[in-house]
């Protein structure tokens, strides 16, 4: 993304990284996965609670599965 910004002429790039905490059940409700895939997705995250294979820092909070979704924000000035 940084290279793309530079190619279109942006300078003085400022880059910020954030982790957005999301509850798994809520994101599944809003993303409309195939019904037959819901259990598979939940199982992947349950297994990830101790392994972090997904790299999303899955964790339990109030007996619900949460994870962090990485976000990058890049801002620059046009030449």
PDB file of N, CA and C in Angstrom:
ATOM      1  N   UNK A   1       0.823  -1.195   0.000  1.00  0.00           N
ATOM      2  CA  UNK A   1       0.000   0.000   0.000  1.00  0.00           C
ATOM      3  C   UNK A   1       0.864   1.255   0.000  1.00  0.00           C
ATOM      4  N   UNK A   2       1.953   1.199   0.750  1.00  0.00           N
ATOM      5  CA  UNK A   2       2.841   2.363   0.795  1.00  0.00           C
ATOM      6  C   UNK A   2       3.394   2.680  -0.592  1.00  0.00           C
ATOM      7  N   UNK A   3       3.824   1.655  -1.313  1.00  0.00           N
ATOM      8  CA  UNK A   3       4.353   1.867  -2.665  1.00  0.00           C
ATOM      9  C   UNK A   3       3.282   2.417  -3.612  1.00  0.00           C
ATOM     10  N   UNK A   4       2.051   1.936  -3.472  1.00  0.00           N
ATOM     11  CA  UNK A   4       0.956   2.448  -4.307  1.00  0.00           C
ATOM     12  C   UNK A   4       0.746   3.930  -4.049  1.00  0.00           C
ATOM     13  N   UNK A   5       0.778   4.340  -2.795  1.00  0.00           N
ATOM     14  CA  UNK A   5       0.594   5.744  -2.447  1.00  0.00           C
ATOM     15  C   UNK A   5       1.697   6.607  -3.056  1.00  0.00           C
ATOM     16  N   UNK A   6       2.924   6.112  -2.985  1.00  0.00           N
ATOM     17  CA  UNK A   6       4.048   6.854  -3.555  1.00  0.00           C
ATOM     18  C   UNK A   6       3.926   6.962  -5.071  1.00  0.00           C
ATOM     19  N   UNK A   7       3.460   5.898  -5.724  1.00  0.00           N
ATOM     20  CA  UNK A   7       3.327   5.902  -7.189  1.00  0.00           C
ATOM     21  C   UNK A   7       2.305   6.925  -7.680  1.00  0.00           C
ATOM     22  N   UNK A   8       1.297   7.213  -6.864  1.00  0.00           N
ATOM     23  CA  UNK A   8       0.295   8.203  -7.277  1.00  0.00           C
ATOM     24  C   UNK A   8       0.675   9.609  -6.827  1.00  0.00           C
ATOM     25  N   UNK A   9       1.893   9.763  -6.284  1.00  0.00           N
ATOM     26  CA  UNK A   9       2.415  11.083  -5.984  1.00  0.00           C
ATOM     27  C   UNK A   9       2.209  11.596  -4.572  1.00  0.00           C
ATOM     28  N   UNK A  10       1.879  10.735  -3.653  1.00  0.00           N
ATOM     29  CA  UNK A  10       1.720  11.192  -2.279  1.00  0.00           C
ATOM     30  C   UNK A  10       3.074  11.253  -1.581  1.00  0.00           C
ATOM     31  N   UNK A  11       3.282  12.292  -0.788  1.00  0.00           N
ATOM     32  CA  UNK A  11       4.531  12.448  -0.043  1.00  0.00           C
ATOM     33  C   UNK A  11       4.198  12.614   1.438  1.00  0.00           C
ATOM     34  N   UNK A  12       5.238  12.641   2.245  1.00  0.00           N
ATOM     35  CA  UNK A  12       5.084  12.789   3.691  1.00  0.00           C
ATOM     36  C   UNK A  12       4.057  11.799   4.236  1.00  0.00           C
ATOM     37  N   UNK A  13       4.251  10.546   3.851  1.00  0.00           N
ATOM     38  CA  UNK A  13       3.312   9.517   4.288  1.00  0.00           C
ATOM     39  C   UNK A  13       3.380   9.316   5.802  1.00  0.00           C
ATOM     40  N   UNK A  14       2.224   9.187   6.400  1.00  0.00           N
ATOM     41  CA  UNK A  14       2.123   8.846   7.812  1.00  0.00           C
ATOM     42  C   UNK A  14       1.371   7.523   7.883  1.00  0.00           C
ATOM     43  N   UNK A  15       1.959   6.557   8.553  1.00  0.00           N
ATOM     44  CA  UNK A  15       1.383   5.212   8.609  1.00  0.00           C
ATOM     45  C   UNK A  15       1.092   4.854  10.063  1.00  0.00           C
ATOM     46  N   UNK A  16      -0.114   4.403  10.306  1.00  0.00           N
ATOM     47  CA  UNK A  16      -0.531   3.971  11.643  1.00  0.00           C
ATOM     48  C   UNK A  16      -1.099   2.553  11.541  1.00  0.00           C
ATOM     49  N   UNK A  17      -0.844   1.763  12.549  1.00  0.00           N
ATOM     50  CA  UNK A  17      -1.358   0.402  12.616  1.00  0.00           C
ATOM     51  C   UNK A  17      -2.217   0.265  13.876  1.00  0.00           C
ATOM     52  N   UNK A  18      -3.343  -0.372  13.728  1.00  0.00           N
ATOM     53  CA  UNK A  18      -4.240  -0.581  14.861  1.00  0.00           C
ATOM     54  C   UNK A  18      -4.819  -1.991  14.794  1.00  0.00           C
ATOM     55  N   UNK A  19      -5.165  -2.517  15.949  1.00  0.00           N
ATOM     56  CA  UNK A  19      -5.879  -3.787  16.026  1.00  0.00           C
ATOM     57  C   UNK A  19      -7.299  -3.492  16.483  1.00  0.00           C
ATOM     58  N   UNK A  20      -8.262  -3.871  15.679  1.00  0.00           N
ATOM     59  CA  UNK A  20      -9.666  -3.667  15.999  1.00  0.00           C
ATOM     60  C   UNK A  20     -10.213  -4.950  16.607  1.00  0.00           C
ATOM     61  N   UNK A  21     -10.664  -4.886  17.859  1.00  0.00           N
ATOM     62  CA  UNK A  21     -11.204  -6.069  18.527  1.00  0.00           C
ATOM     63  C   UNK A  21     -12.638  -6.310  18.051  1.00  0.00           C
ATOM     64  N   UNK A  22     -12.911  -7.543  17.634  1.00  0.00           N
ATOM     65  CA  UNK A  22     -14.210  -7.911  17.076  1.00  0.00           C
ATOM     66  C   UNK A  22     -14.700  -9.189  17.746  1.00  0.00           C
ATOM     67  N   UNK A  23     -15.988  -9.235  18.047  1.00  0.00           N
ATOM     68  CA  UNK A  23     -16.593 -10.460  18.582  1.00  0.00           C
ATOM     69  C   UNK A  23     -16.944 -11.366  17.407  1.00  0.00           C
ATOM     70  N   UNK A  24     -16.514 -12.605  17.475  1.00  0.00           N
ATOM     71  CA  UNK A  24     -16.698 -13.542  16.373  1.00  0.00           C
ATOM     72  C   UNK A  24     -18.165 -13.710  15.984  1.00  0.00           C
ATOM     73  N   UNK A  25     -19.043 -13.943  16.948  1.00  0.00           N
ATOM     74  CA  UNK A  25     -20.463 -14.165  16.634  1.00  0.00           C
ATOM     75  C   UNK A  25     -21.075 -12.965  15.910  1.00  0.00           C
ATOM     76  N   UNK A  26     -20.720 -11.751  16.345  1.00  0.00           N
ATOM     77  CA  UNK A  26     -21.277 -10.554  15.706  1.00  0.00           C
ATOM     78  C   UNK A  26     -20.807 -10.417  14.261  1.00  0.00           C
ATOM     79  N   UNK A  27     -19.539 -10.697  14.017  1.00  0.00           N
ATOM     80  CA  UNK A  27     -19.037 -10.576  12.648  1.00  0.00           C
ATOM     81  C   UNK A  27     -19.629 -11.670  11.762  1.00  0.00           C
ATOM     82  N   UNK A  28     -19.878 -12.851  12.321  1.00  0.00           N
ATOM     83  CA  UNK A  28     -20.510 -13.910  11.535  1.00  0.00           C
ATOM     84  C   UNK A  28     -21.940 -13.521  11.162  1.00  0.00           C
ATOM     85  N   UNK A  29     -22.656 -12.893  12.072  1.00  0.00           N
ATOM     86  CA  UNK A  29     -24.028 -12.459  11.786  1.00  0.00           C
ATOM     87  C   UNK A  29     -24.064 -11.385  10.696  1.00  0.00           C
ATOM     88  N   UNK A  30     -23.077 -10.521  10.676  1.00  0.00           N
ATOM     89  CA  UNK A  30     -23.098  -9.426   9.711  1.00  0.00           C
ATOM     90  C   UNK A  30     -22.428  -9.756   8.382  1.00  0.00           C
ATOM     91  N   UNK A  31     -21.695 -10.865   8.322  1.00  0.00           N
ATOM     92  CA  UNK A  31     -20.972 -11.200   7.085  1.00  0.00           C
ATOM     93  C   UNK A  31     -21.655 -12.287   6.257  1.00  0.00           C
ATOM     94  N   UNK A  32     -22.694 -12.896   6.788  1.00  0.00           N
ATOM     95  CA  UNK A  32     -23.512 -13.872   6.061  1.00  0.00           C
ATOM     96  C   UNK A  32     -22.727 -15.033   5.444  1.00  0.00           C
ATOM     97  N   UNK A  33     -21.946 -15.763   6.261  1.00  0.00           N
ATOM     98  CA  UNK A  33     -21.271 -16.943   5.688  1.00  0.00           C
ATOM     99  C   UNK A  33     -22.301 -18.012   5.340  1.00  0.00           C
ATOM    100  N   UNK A  34     -21.885 -18.959   4.534  1.00  0.00           N
ATOM    101  CA  UNK A  34     -22.776 -20.075   4.225  1.00  0.00           C
ATOM    102  C   UNK A  34     -23.111 -20.787   5.531  1.00  0.00           C
ATOM    103  N   UNK A  35     -24.363 -21.131   5.747  1.00  0.00           N
ATOM    104  CA  UNK A  35     -24.747 -21.788   7.013  1.00  0.00           C
ATOM    105  C   UNK A  35     -23.902 -23.014   7.344  1.00  0.00           C
ATOM    106  N   UNK A  36     -23.528 -23.775   6.340  1.00  0.00           N
ATOM    107  CA  UNK A  36     -22.731 -24.976   6.606  1.00  0.00           C
ATOM    108  C   UNK A  36     -21.282 -24.652   7.002  1.00  0.00           C
ATOM    109  N   UNK A  37     -20.848 -23.404   6.803  1.00  0.00           N
ATOM    110  CA  UNK A  37     -19.481 -23.016   7.157  1.00  0.00           C
ATOM    111  C   UNK A  37     -19.365 -22.412   8.553  1.00  0.00           C
ATOM    112  N   UNK A  38     -20.462 -22.003   9.147  1.00  0.00           N
ATOM    113  CA  UNK A  38     -20.418 -21.314  10.443  1.00  0.00           C
ATOM    114  C   UNK A  38     -19.726 -22.168  11.508  1.00  0.00           C
ATOM    115  N   UNK A  39     -20.110 -23.428  11.619  1.00  0.00           N
ATOM    116  CA  UNK A  39     -19.493 -24.301  12.624  1.00  0.00           C
ATOM    117  C   UNK A  39     -17.992 -24.455  12.358  1.00  0.00           C
ATOM    118  N   UNK A  40     -17.607 -24.580  11.094  1.00  0.00           N
ATOM    119  CA  UNK A  40     -16.183 -24.726  10.753  1.00  0.00           C
ATOM    120  C   UNK A  40     -15.391 -23.486  11.173  1.00  0.00           C
ATOM    121  N   UNK A  41     -15.959 -22.321  10.929  1.00  0.00           N
ATOM    122  CA  UNK A  41     -15.284 -21.072  11.290  1.00  0.00           C
ATOM    123  C   UNK A  41     -15.130 -20.963  12.809  1.00  0.00           C
ATOM    124  N   UNK A  42     -16.202 -21.239  13.525  1.00  0.00           N
ATOM    125  CA  UNK A  42     -16.151 -21.186  14.987  1.00  0.00           C
ATOM    126  C   UNK A  42     -15.119 -22.172  15.517  1.00  0.00           C
ATOM    127  N   UNK A  43     -15.077 -23.356  14.941  1.00  0.00           N
ATOM    128  CA  UNK A  43     -14.106 -24.365  15.375  1.00  0.00           C
ATOM    129  C   UNK A  43     -12.676 -23.893  15.134  1.00  0.00           C
ATOM    130  N   UNK A  44     -12.421 -23.254  13.997  1.00  0.00           N
ATOM    131  CA  UNK A  44     -11.081 -22.719  13.715  1.00  0.00           C
ATOM    132  C   UNK A  44     -10.656 -21.728  14.789  1.00  0.00           C
ATOM    133  N   UNK A  45     -11.576 -20.852  15.167  1.00  0.00           N
ATOM    134  CA  UNK A  45     -11.256 -19.853  16.186  1.00  0.00           C
ATOM    135  C   UNK A  45     -11.113 -20.483  17.569  1.00  0.00           C
ATOM    136  N   UNK A  46     -11.905 -21.505  17.878  1.00  0.00           N
ATOM    137  CA  UNK A  46     -11.759 -22.196  19.169  1.00  0.00           C
ATOM    138  C   UNK A  46     -10.376 -22.826  19.267  1.00  0.00           C
ATOM    139  N   UNK A  47      -9.935 -23.454  18.206  1.00  0.00           N
ATOM    140  CA  UNK A  47      -8.604 -24.067  18.192  1.00  0.00           C
ATOM    141  C   UNK A  47      -7.514 -23.007  18.288  1.00  0.00           C
ATOM    142  N   UNK A  48      -7.802 -21.840  17.745  1.00  0.00           N
ATOM    143  CA  UNK A  48      -6.820 -20.767  17.716  1.00  0.00           C
ATOM    144  C   UNK A  48      -6.638 -20.080  19.068  1.00  0.00           C
ATOM    145  N   UNK A  49      -7.551 -20.318  19.993  1.00  0.00           N
ATOM    146  CA  UNK A  49      -7.461 -19.666  21.305  1.00  0.00           C
ATOM    147  C   UNK A  49      -6.135 -19.958  22.010  1.00  0.00           C
ATOM    148  N   UNK A  50      -5.570 -21.113  21.785  1.00  0.00           N
ATOM    149  CA  UNK A  50      -4.311 -21.469  22.437  1.00  0.00           C
ATOM    150  C   UNK A  50      -3.114 -21.494  21.482  1.00  0.00           C
ATOM    151  N   UNK A  51      -3.369 -21.421  20.172  1.00  0.00           N
ATOM    152  CA  UNK A  51      -2.284 -21.580  19.201  1.00  0.00           C
ATOM    153  C   UNK A  51      -1.915 -20.296  18.456  1.00  0.00           C
ATOM    154  N   UNK A  52      -2.866 -19.412  18.240  1.00  0.00           N
ATOM    155  CA  UNK A  52      -2.694 -18.193  17.436  1.00  0.00           C
ATOM    156  C   UNK A  52      -2.177 -18.498  16.020  1.00  0.00           C
ATOM    157  N   UNK A  53      -2.617 -19.617  15.454  1.00  0.00           N
ATOM    158  CA  UNK A  53      -2.244 -19.947  14.073  1.00  0.00           C
ATOM    159  C   UNK A  53      -2.825 -18.966  13.073  1.00  0.00           C
ATOM    160  N   UNK A  54      -3.969 -18.375  13.400  1.00  0.00           N
ATOM    161  CA  UNK A  54      -4.599 -17.413  12.486  1.00  0.00           C
ATOM    162  C   UNK A  54      -3.908 -16.055  12.541  1.00  0.00           C
ATOM    163  N   UNK A  55      -3.120 -15.832  13.587  1.00  0.00           N
ATOM    164  CA  UNK A  55      -2.426 -14.557  13.733  1.00  0.00           C
ATOM    165  C   UNK A  55      -3.357 -13.415  14.096  1.00  0.00           C
ATOM    166  N   UNK A  56      -4.505 -13.727  14.665  1.00  0.00           N
ATOM    167  CA  UNK A  56      -5.496 -12.698  14.972  1.00  0.00           C
ATOM    168  C   UNK A  56      -5.737 -12.570  16.475  1.00  0.00           C
ATOM    169  N   UNK A  57      -4.847 -13.139  17.275  1.00  0.00           N
ATOM    170  CA  UNK A  57      -4.897 -13.030  18.733  1.00  0.00           C
ATOM    171  C   UNK A  57      -6.278 -13.385  19.292  1.00  0.00           C
ATOM    172  N   UNK A  58      -6.806 -14.501  18.860  1.00  0.00           N
ATOM    173  CA  UNK A  58      -8.116 -14.962  19.340  1.00  0.00           C
ATOM    174  C   UNK A  58      -8.071 -15.126  20.857  1.00  0.00           C
ATOM    175  N   UNK A  59      -9.152 -14.713  21.521  1.00  0.00           N
ATOM    176  CA  UNK A  59      -9.207 -14.801  22.978  1.00  0.00           C
ATOM    177  C   UNK A  59     -10.651 -14.833  23.454  1.00  0.00           C
ATOM    178  N   UNK A  60     -10.828 -15.300  24.683  1.00  0.00           N
ATOM    179  CA  UNK A  60     -12.158 -15.336  25.294  1.00  0.00           C
ATOM    180  C   UNK A  60     -12.352 -14.099  26.160  1.00  0.00           C
ATOM    181  N   UNK A  61     -13.554 -13.541  26.086  1.00  0.00           N
ATOM    182  CA  UNK A  61     -13.940 -12.429  26.945  1.00  0.00           C
ATOM    183  C   UNK A  61     -15.425 -12.587  27.205  1.00  0.00           C
ATOM    184  N   UNK A  62     -15.806 -12.674  28.464  1.00  0.00           N
ATOM    185  CA  UNK A  62     -17.212 -12.894  28.826  1.00  0.00           C
ATOM    186  C   UNK A  62     -17.773 -14.148  28.146  1.00  0.00           C
ATOM    187  N   UNK A  63     -16.947 -15.199  28.067  1.00  0.00           N
ATOM    188  CA  UNK A  63     -17.315 -16.487  27.446  1.00  0.00           C
ATOM    189  C   UNK A  63     -17.649 -16.382  25.964  1.00  0.00           C
ATOM    190  N   UNK A  64     -17.160 -15.353  25.308  1.00  0.00           N
ATOM    191  CA  UNK A  64     -17.351 -15.189  23.864  1.00  0.00           C
ATOM    192  C   UNK A  64     -15.984 -15.092  23.216  1.00  0.00           C
ATOM    193  N   UNK A  65     -15.898 -15.552  21.969  1.00  0.00           N
ATOM    194  CA  UNK A  65     -14.629 -15.493  21.245  1.00  0.00           C
ATOM    195  C   UNK A  65     -14.497 -14.126  20.572  1.00  0.00           C
ATOM    196  N   UNK A  66     -13.369 -13.496  20.842  1.00  0.00           N
ATOM    197  CA  UNK A  66     -13.013 -12.240  20.201  1.00  0.00           C
ATOM    198  C   UNK A  66     -11.703 -12.443  19.454  1.00  0.00           C
ATOM    199  N   UNK A  67     -11.439 -11.567  18.506  1.00  0.00           N
ATOM    200  CA  UNK A  67     -10.155 -11.579  17.819  1.00  0.00           C
ATOM    201  C   UNK A  67      -9.828 -10.159  17.400  1.00  0.00           C
ATOM    202  N   UNK A  68      -8.587  -9.958  17.008  1.00  0.00           N
ATOM    203  CA  UNK A  68      -8.154  -8.634  16.561  1.00  0.00           C
ATOM    204  C   UNK A  68      -7.971  -8.654  15.050  1.00  0.00           C
ATOM    205  N   UNK A  69      -8.573  -7.674  14.403  1.00  0.00           N
ATOM    206  CA  UNK A  69      -8.463  -7.511  12.966  1.00  0.00           C
ATOM    207  C   UNK A  69      -7.472  -6.374  12.729  1.00  0.00           C
ATOM    208  N   UNK A  70      -6.368  -6.651  12.025  1.00  0.00           N
ATOM    209  CA  UNK A  70      -5.363  -5.603  11.830  1.00  0.00           C
ATOM    210  C   UNK A  70      -5.830  -4.550  10.818  1.00  0.00           C
ATOM    211  N   UNK A  71      -5.574  -3.294  11.151  1.00  0.00           N
ATOM    212  CA  UNK A  71      -5.965  -2.185  10.280  1.00  0.00           C
ATOM    213  C   UNK A  71      -4.741  -1.306  10.054  1.00  0.00           C
ATOM    214  N   UNK A  72      -4.538  -0.912   8.819  1.00  0.00           N
ATOM    215  CA  UNK A  72      -3.463   0.032   8.479  1.00  0.00           C
ATOM    216  C   UNK A  72      -4.095   1.292   7.912  1.00  0.00           C
ATOM    217  N   UNK A  73      -3.601   2.427   8.380  1.00  0.00           N
ATOM    218  CA  UNK A  73      -4.074   3.723   7.874  1.00  0.00           C
ATOM    219  C   UNK A  73      -2.859   4.446   7.322  1.00  0.00           C
ATOM    220  N   UNK A  74      -2.967   4.855   6.045  1.00  0.00           N
ATOM    221  CA  UNK A  74      -1.862   5.565   5.399  1.00  0.00           C
ATOM    222  C   UNK A  74      -2.408   6.897   4.877  1.00  0.00           C
ATOM    223  N   UNK A  75      -1.763   7.980   5.290  1.00  0.00           N
ATOM    224  CA  UNK A  75      -2.185   9.314   4.881  1.00  0.00           C
ATOM    225  C   UNK A  75      -0.964  10.028   4.310  1.00  0.00           C
ATOM    226  N   UNK A  76      -1.184  10.798   3.246  1.00  0.00           N
ATOM    227  CA  UNK A  76      -0.089  11.549   2.656  1.00  0.00           C
ATOM    228  C   UNK A  76      -0.584  12.812   1.995  1.00  0.00           C
ATOM    229  N   UNK A  77       0.370  13.634   1.561  1.00  0.00           N
ATOM    230  CA  UNK A  77       0.057  14.872   0.853  1.00  0.00           C
ATOM    231  C   UNK A  77       0.307  14.686  -0.624  1.00  0.00           C
ATOM    232  N   UNK A  78      -0.535  15.287  -1.451  1.00  0.00           N
ATOM    233  CA  UNK A  78      -0.373  15.213  -2.900  1.00  0.00           C
ATOM    234  C   UNK A  78       0.639  16.277  -3.345  1.00  0.00           C
ATOM    235  N   UNK A  79       1.544  15.879  -4.240  1.00  0.00           N
ATOM    236  CA  UNK A  79       2.555  16.817  -4.763  1.00  0.00           C
ATOM    237  C   UNK A  79       1.873  17.851  -5.647  1.00  0.00           C
TER     238      UNK A  79
END
